[in-house]
Amino acid sequence: MKGSPKIGAHVSIRGGYGRAARFAWESGAACFQYFPKNPRSLKLKPLDGRDAEDCAAFCRKHGMVSIAHTPYPTNMAAGTAGAASRQVMVGSLRNDLEIAEACGSLGIVVHFGTFGGMEPLQGYQNIIQCMNETLESWNGRARLLIENQAGNHGSEGMTLEELVKVRELSRHPDKIGFCFDTCHAFASGIWNPEQTGELLGRGTELGYWPHLVAVHLNDSMFPYGQRRDRHAGIGQGCIGEEKLRELLLSEPFRRAAVAMETAKGTDGSHRREIAAVQNWYEAEEQP
């Protein structure tokens, strides 16, 4: 058998981290993603050690993996002044790392960052400095997982080259990995589903794939290259099930934790989609 990744979806932490893990398991998932705190705020959240350990223990028992997703306002390109300064970002990211570590998660997914009109060189420098300060004294196993961007808020962070380079230039590359979003890659134009081999080859040349930890498996509501970040259900968008399946069955993606960020089914879970994606691998093994 070639093996398959852990498949799951984003779940709510209403009721706690342990409840989130159980809900994911009950829906047939072997992986889940969650927001460690309020997704629309950078306010720090005190760690509930008992709840986090409940989550970690349940995942160990059932062979599950999890990833945390940083709040939406997180911007690693932030400068040193203002209410949303680098200091605020670093504090929030450390808070997320601590919660993810306690929950036994692989890492925290963070968007590359938006420059908002600043000089690109300054933006890249800010991102690198933010990562350096966040990871300076971090000794946990949870890693910072940089996610590729769709281009709807600017051209930065769309290419594998950028992600690889900021990791290389950081002082702690061993504490940094990647999260590949299929909808973002399609929207930004770096993944043409008719030429998947080119993406795979480019990632190999750059040394991107060895550091791929997580995948956001999303179809796209909008056509290729339009830089529109709107997710569609698997096989219900412009990418299509066949091309998503081709990508996920490729070797670099088999080691990743795969989480869907699509609309829930009528039962409030992703049970149907999880089963459908798991079947891609089971069908592959049929004689």
CSV table of C-alpha atoms in Angstrom, one decimal:
chain,number,residue,atom,x,y,z
A,1,MET,CA,0.0,0.0,0.0
A,2,LYS,CA,1.2,3.5,-0.8
A,3,GLY,CA,-0.4,4.9,2.3
A,4,SER,CA,-2.8,7.8,2.7
A,5,PRO,CA,-2.9,11.0,4.7
A,6,LYS,CA,-5.2,11.7,7.7
A,7,ILE,CA,-8.4,13.2,6.3
A,8,GLY,CA,-10.8,15.5,8.2
A,9,ALA,CA,-12.2,19.0,8.4
A,10,HIS,CA,-12.4,22.2,10.4
A,11,VAL,CA,-14.5,21.9,13.6
A,12,SER,CA,-15.8,24.2,16.2
A,13,ILE,CA,-14.3,24.3,19.7
A,14,ARG,CA,-17.6,25.1,21.3
A,15,GLY,CA,-17.7,22.8,24.3
A,16,GLY,CA,-13.9,22.6,24.4
A,17,TYR,CA,-10.9,21.1,22.6
A,18,GLY,CA,-11.7,17.6,23.8
A,19,ARG,CA,-15.3,17.9,22.5
A,20,ALA,CA,-13.9,19.1,19.1
A,21,ALA,CA,-11.7,16.0,18.8
A,22,ARG,CA,-14.7,13.7,19.7
A,23,PHE,CA,-17.0,15.4,17.2
A,24,ALA,CA,-14.3,15.0,14.5
A,25,TRP,CA,-13.9,11.3,15.3
A,26,GLU,CA,-17.6,10.7,15.3
A,27,SER,CA,-17.8,12.1,11.8
A,28,GLY,CA,-15.2,9.6,10.5
A,29,ALA,CA,-12.3,12.0,10.6
A,30,ALA,CA,-8.7,11.1,11.4
A,31,CYS,CA,-7.6,14.8,11.3
A,32,PHE,CA,-9.3,18.0,12.4
A,33,GLN,CA,-8.5,21.8,12.4
A,34,TYR,CA,-9.7,24.2,15.0
A,35,PHE,CA,-9.3,27.9,16.0
A,36,PRO,CA,-7.4,27.9,19.4
A,37,LYS,CA,-9.3,31.1,20.4
A,38,ASN,CA,-11.8,33.6,19.0
A,39,PRO,CA,-11.1,33.6,15.2
A,40,ARG,CA,-11.8,37.3,14.9
A,41,SER,CA,-9.7,38.6,17.8
A,42,LEU,CA,-6.0,38.6,18.8
A,43,LYS,CA,-6.9,38.7,22.5
A,44,LEU,CA,-4.9,36.1,24.4
A,45,LYS,CA,-6.7,33.1,25.8
A,46,PRO,CA,-5.7,31.5,29.0
A,47,LEU,CA,-4.7,27.9,28.5
A,48,ASP,CA,-7.2,25.3,30.0
A,49,GLY,CA,-4.7,22.6,30.6
A,50,ARG,CA,-7.2,19.9,31.5
A,51,ASP,CA,-9.3,20.5,28.4
A,52,ALA,CA,-6.2,20.6,26.2
A,53,GLU,CA,-4.9,17.3,27.7
A,54,ASP,CA,-8.3,15.7,27.2
A,55,CYS,CA,-8.0,16.6,23.5
A,56,ALA,CA,-4.4,15.3,23.3
A,57,ALA,CA,-5.2,12.1,25.1
A,58,PHE,CA,-8.2,11.3,22.9
A,59,CYS,CA,-6.2,11.9,19.7
A,60,ARG,CA,-3.4,9.6,20.9
A,61,LYS,CA,-5.9,6.9,21.8
A,62,HIS,CA,-7.5,7.0,18.3
A,63,GLY,CA,-4.5,7.8,16.2
A,64,MET,CA,-5.8,11.3,15.2
A,65,VAL,CA,-3.9,14.4,14.4
A,66,SER,CA,-4.9,18.1,14.6
A,67,ILE,CA,-3.8,21.5,13.5
A,68,ALA,CA,-4.7,24.9,14.9
A,69,HIS,CA,-5.6,27.9,12.7
A,70,THR,CA,-4.5,31.4,13.9
A,71,PRO,CA,-7.2,34.1,14.1
A,72,TYR,CA,-8.1,36.0,10.9
A,73,PRO,CA,-6.6,39.4,12.0
A,74,THR,CA,-3.1,37.8,12.3
A,75,ASN,CA,-0.7,39.5,9.9
A,76,MET,CA,3.0,38.6,10.2
A,77,ALA,CA,3.9,41.5,7.9
A,78,ALA,CA,2.7,44.0,10.6
A,79,GLY,CA,5.1,46.8,11.5
A,80,THR,CA,6.1,48.0,15.0
A,81,ALA,CA,3.5,50.7,15.5
A,82,GLY,CA,-0.3,50.7,16.0
A,83,ALA,CA,-2.9,48.5,17.7
A,84,ALA,CA,-2.1,45.6,15.4
A,85,SER,CA,1.7,45.8,15.8
A,86,ARG,CA,4.3,43.1,15.5
A,87,GLN,CA,4.4,42.8,19.3
A,88,VAL,CA,0.7,42.0,19.3
A,89,MET,CA,1.1,39.5,16.5
A,90,VAL,CA,4.0,37.8,18.3
A,91,GLY,CA,2.1,37.6,21.5
A,92,SER,CA,-0.9,36.1,19.8
A,93,LEU,CA,1.1,33.6,17.8
A,94,ARG,CA,2.9,32.4,21.0
A,95,ASN,CA,-0.5,32.0,22.6
A,96,ASP,CA,-1.7,29.9,19.7
A,97,LEU,CA,1.5,27.8,19.8
A,98,GLU,CA,1.1,27.1,23.5
A,99,ILE,CA,-2.5,26.0,23.1
A,100,ALA,CA,-1.7,23.8,20.1
A,101,GLU,CA,1.2,22.2,21.9
A,102,ALA,CA,-1.0,21.4,24.9
A,103,CYS,CA,-3.6,19.9,22.6
A,104,GLY,CA,-1.0,17.7,20.9
A,105,SER,CA,-1.4,19.5,17.6
A,106,LEU,CA,1.1,19.4,14.7
A,107,GLY,CA,1.3,23.2,14.5
A,108,ILE,CA,-0.5,26.5,13.9
A,109,VAL,CA,-1.5,27.5,10.4
A,110,VAL,CA,-0.8,31.2,9.7
A,111,HIS,CA,-1.4,33.2,6.5
A,112,PHE,CA,1.7,34.5,4.8
A,113,GLY,CA,0.8,38.1,5.6
A,114,THR,CA,-0.5,41.2,3.7
A,115,PHE,CA,1.6,44.3,3.0
A,116,GLY,CA,-1.2,46.8,2.8
A,117,GLY,CA,0.8,49.3,0.6
A,118,MET,CA,4.2,49.0,2.3
A,119,GLU,CA,7.3,48.4,0.3
A,120,PRO,CA,7.6,44.7,-0.5
A,121,LEU,CA,11.1,44.4,0.9
A,122,GLN,CA,9.9,45.8,4.2
A,123,GLY,CA,6.9,43.4,4.2
A,124,TYR,CA,9.2,40.4,3.7
A,125,GLN,CA,11.5,41.6,6.4
A,126,ASN,CA,8.6,42.1,8.8
A,127,ILE,CA,7.4,38.6,8.3
A,128,ILE,CA,10.9,37.1,8.9
A,129,GLN,CA,11.3,39.2,12.0
A,130,CYS,CA,7.9,38.3,13.3
A,131,MET,CA,8.7,34.6,12.9
A,132,ASN,CA,12.1,35.1,14.5
A,133,GLU,CA,10.6,36.8,17.6
A,134,THR,CA,7.8,34.2,17.9
A,135,LEU,CA,10.1,31.2,17.7
A,136,GLU,CA,13.1,32.6,19.5
A,137,SER,CA,12.5,30.7,22.8
A,138,TRP,CA,9.9,28.2,21.5
A,139,ASN,CA,10.9,24.7,22.3
A,140,GLY,CA,7.7,22.9,21.7
A,141,ARG,CA,7.0,20.4,18.9
A,142,ALA,CA,4.1,22.4,17.4
A,143,ARG,CA,5.4,24.3,14.3
A,144,LEU,CA,4.5,27.5,12.6
A,145,LEU,CA,2.8,26.4,9.3
A,146,ILE,CA,2.8,29.1,6.6
A,147,GLU,CA,-0.2,29.0,4.3
A,148,ASN,CA,0.0,30.2,0.6
A,149,GLN,CA,-2.4,33.0,-0.3
A,150,ALA,CA,-5.0,33.4,-3.0
A,151,GLY,CA,-4.0,37.0,-4.0
A,152,ASN,CA,-7.3,38.6,-3.1
A,153,HIS,CA,-5.6,41.0,-0.7
A,154,GLY,CA,-2.4,41.6,-2.7
A,155,SER,CA,0.1,39.6,-4.7
A,156,GLU,CA,2.3,38.7,-1.7
A,157,GLY,CA,2.4,35.1,-0.5
A,158,MET,CA,1.0,33.5,-3.6
A,159,THR,CA,4.1,31.6,-4.7
A,160,LEU,CA,6.0,28.6,-3.3
A,161,GLU,CA,9.2,30.6,-3.8
A,162,GLU,CA,8.2,33.2,-1.3
A,163,LEU,CA,7.2,30.7,1.3
A,164,VAL,CA,10.4,28.7,0.9
A,165,LYS,CA,12.6,31.8,1.0
A,166,VAL,CA,11.2,33.4,4.2
A,167,ARG,CA,11.6,30.0,5.9
A,168,GLU,CA,15.2,29.8,4.7
A,169,LEU,CA,16.0,33.4,5.9
A,170,SER,CA,14.5,32.9,9.3
A,171,ARG,CA,16.7,32.0,12.3
A,172,HIS,CA,14.5,28.9,13.1
A,173,PRO,CA,13.6,27.1,9.9
A,174,ASP,CA,13.4,23.8,11.7
A,175,LYS,CA,10.4,25.2,13.6
A,176,ILE,CA,8.6,26.2,10.4
A,177,GLY,CA,6.6,24.1,7.9
A,178,PHE,CA,3.9,24.7,5.3
A,179,CYS,CA,0.2,24.4,4.8
A,180,PHE,CA,-0.9,24.1,1.1
A,181,ASP,CA,-4.4,25.4,0.3
A,182,THR,CA,-5.7,24.0,-2.9
A,183,CYS,CA,-8.3,26.7,-3.5
A,184,HIS,CA,-5.7,29.4,-2.9
A,185,ALA,CA,-3.2,27.7,-5.2
A,186,PHE,CA,-5.8,27.5,-8.0
A,187,ALA,CA,-7.0,31.1,-7.5
A,188,SER,CA,-3.5,32.5,-7.5
A,189,GLY,CA,-2.5,30.6,-10.6
A,190,ILE,CA,0.3,28.6,-9.2
A,191,TRP,CA,-1.6,25.3,-9.7
A,192,ASN,CA,-3.2,24.7,-13.1
A,193,PRO,CA,-5.0,21.4,-12.6
A,194,GLU,CA,-4.4,20.5,-16.2
A,195,GLN,CA,-0.7,20.6,-15.5
A,196,THR,CA,-0.3,19.2,-11.9
A,197,GLY,CA,3.1,17.8,-12.8
A,198,GLU,CA,4.5,21.3,-13.1
A,199,LEU,CA,3.4,22.2,-9.6
A,200,LEU,CA,4.8,19.0,-8.2
A,201,GLY,CA,8.1,19.5,-10.0
A,202,ARG,CA,8.5,23.1,-8.9
A,203,GLY,CA,7.9,22.2,-5.3
A,204,THR,CA,10.5,19.5,-5.6
A,205,GLU,CA,13.1,21.9,-7.1
A,206,LEU,CA,12.5,24.4,-4.3
A,207,GLY,CA,12.5,21.9,-1.5
A,208,TYR,CA,9.0,22.8,-0.5
A,209,TRP,CA,7.5,19.3,-0.2
A,210,PRO,CA,9.7,17.9,2.6
A,211,HIS,CA,8.3,20.6,4.9
A,212,LEU,CA,4.6,20.2,3.9
A,213,VAL,CA,2.7,19.4,7.1
A,214,ALA,CA,-0.9,20.3,6.4
A,215,VAL,CA,-3.3,20.7,3.4
A,216,HIS,CA,-6.5,22.7,3.2
A,217,LEU,CA,-8.6,20.7,0.7
A,218,ASN,CA,-11.0,23.1,-0.9
A,219,ASP,CA,-12.6,23.4,-4.3
A,220,SER,CA,-13.1,26.8,-5.8
A,221,MET,CA,-16.3,28.8,-6.6
A,222,PHE,CA,-14.4,30.9,-9.2
A,223,PRO,CA,-12.3,30.0,-12.3
A,224,TYR,CA,-8.5,29.5,-12.4
A,225,GLY,CA,-6.3,32.5,-11.8
A,226,GLN,CA,-9.0,35.0,-10.7
A,227,ARG,CA,-7.5,35.5,-7.2
A,228,ARG,CA,-10.9,35.0,-5.6
A,229,ASP,CA,-10.8,33.1,-2.3
A,230,ARG,CA,-14.2,31.4,-2.2
A,231,HIS,CA,-14.3,27.7,-1.2
A,232,ALA,CA,-16.7,25.2,-2.8
A,233,GLY,CA,-17.5,21.7,-1.7
A,234,ILE,CA,-15.3,18.9,-3.0
A,235,GLY,CA,-16.2,18.3,-6.6
A,236,GLN,CA,-18.7,21.1,-6.6
A,237,GLY,CA,-16.4,23.9,-7.9
A,238,CYS,CA,-14.2,24.9,-10.8
A,239,ILE,CA,-11.4,22.5,-9.8
A,240,GLY,CA,-13.5,19.4,-9.7
A,241,GLU,CA,-13.1,16.1,-7.9
A,242,GLU,CA,-11.0,14.4,-10.5
A,243,LYS,CA,-8.2,17.1,-10.4
A,244,LEU,CA,-8.3,17.3,-6.6
A,245,ARG,CA,-8.0,13.6,-6.4
A,246,GLU,CA,-5.0,13.6,-8.8
A,247,LEU,CA,-3.2,16.1,-6.6
A,248,LEU,CA,-4.0,14.4,-3.3
A,249,LEU,CA,-2.9,11.0,-4.6
A,250,SER,CA,0.5,12.4,-5.5
A,251,GLU,CA,3.4,11.4,-3.2
A,252,PRO,CA,4.1,14.7,-1.5
A,253,PHE,CA,0.5,14.9,-0.2
A,254,ARG,CA,0.4,11.5,1.3
A,255,ARG,CA,2.3,12.5,4.4
A,256,ALA,CA,0.1,15.6,5.2
A,257,ALA,CA,-2.7,16.3,7.6
A,258,VAL,CA,-5.7,17.1,5.3
A,259,ALA,CA,-8.5,19.4,6.5
A,260,MET,CA,-11.5,20.6,4.5
A,261,GLU,CA,-12.8,24.2,5.0
A,262,THR,CA,-16.0,23.7,3.1
A,263,ALA,CA,-19.6,24.0,4.1
A,264,LYS,CA,-21.0,21.5,6.6
A,265,GLY,CA,-23.5,18.8,5.5
A,266,THR,CA,-27.1,18.7,6.6
A,267,ASP,CA,-26.0,16.8,9.8
A,268,GLY,CA,-23.7,19.6,10.8
A,269,SER,CA,-20.5,17.6,9.9
A,270,HIS,CA,-18.3,16.8,6.9
A,271,ARG,CA,-19.0,13.1,7.2
A,272,ARG,CA,-20.0,12.6,3.5
A,273,GLU,CA,-17.0,14.5,2.1
A,274,ILE,CA,-14.6,12.8,4.5
A,275,ALA,CA,-15.8,9.4,3.4
A,276,ALA,CA,-15.7,10.4,-0.3
A,277,VAL,CA,-12.0,11.5,0.0
A,278,GLN,CA,-11.0,8.4,2.0
A,279,ASN,CA,-12.5,6.4,-0.8
A,280,TRP,CA,-10.0,7.8,-3.3
A,281,TYR,CA,-7.3,5.9,-1.5
A,282,GLU,CA,-9.3,2.8,-0.9
A,283,ALA,CA,-10.3,2.6,-4.6
A,284,GLU,CA,-6.6,3.0,-5.6
A,285,GLU,CA,-5.8,-0.2,-3.7
A,286,GLN,CA,-8.5,-2.3,-5.4
A,287,PRO,CA,-7.2,-5.0,-7.8
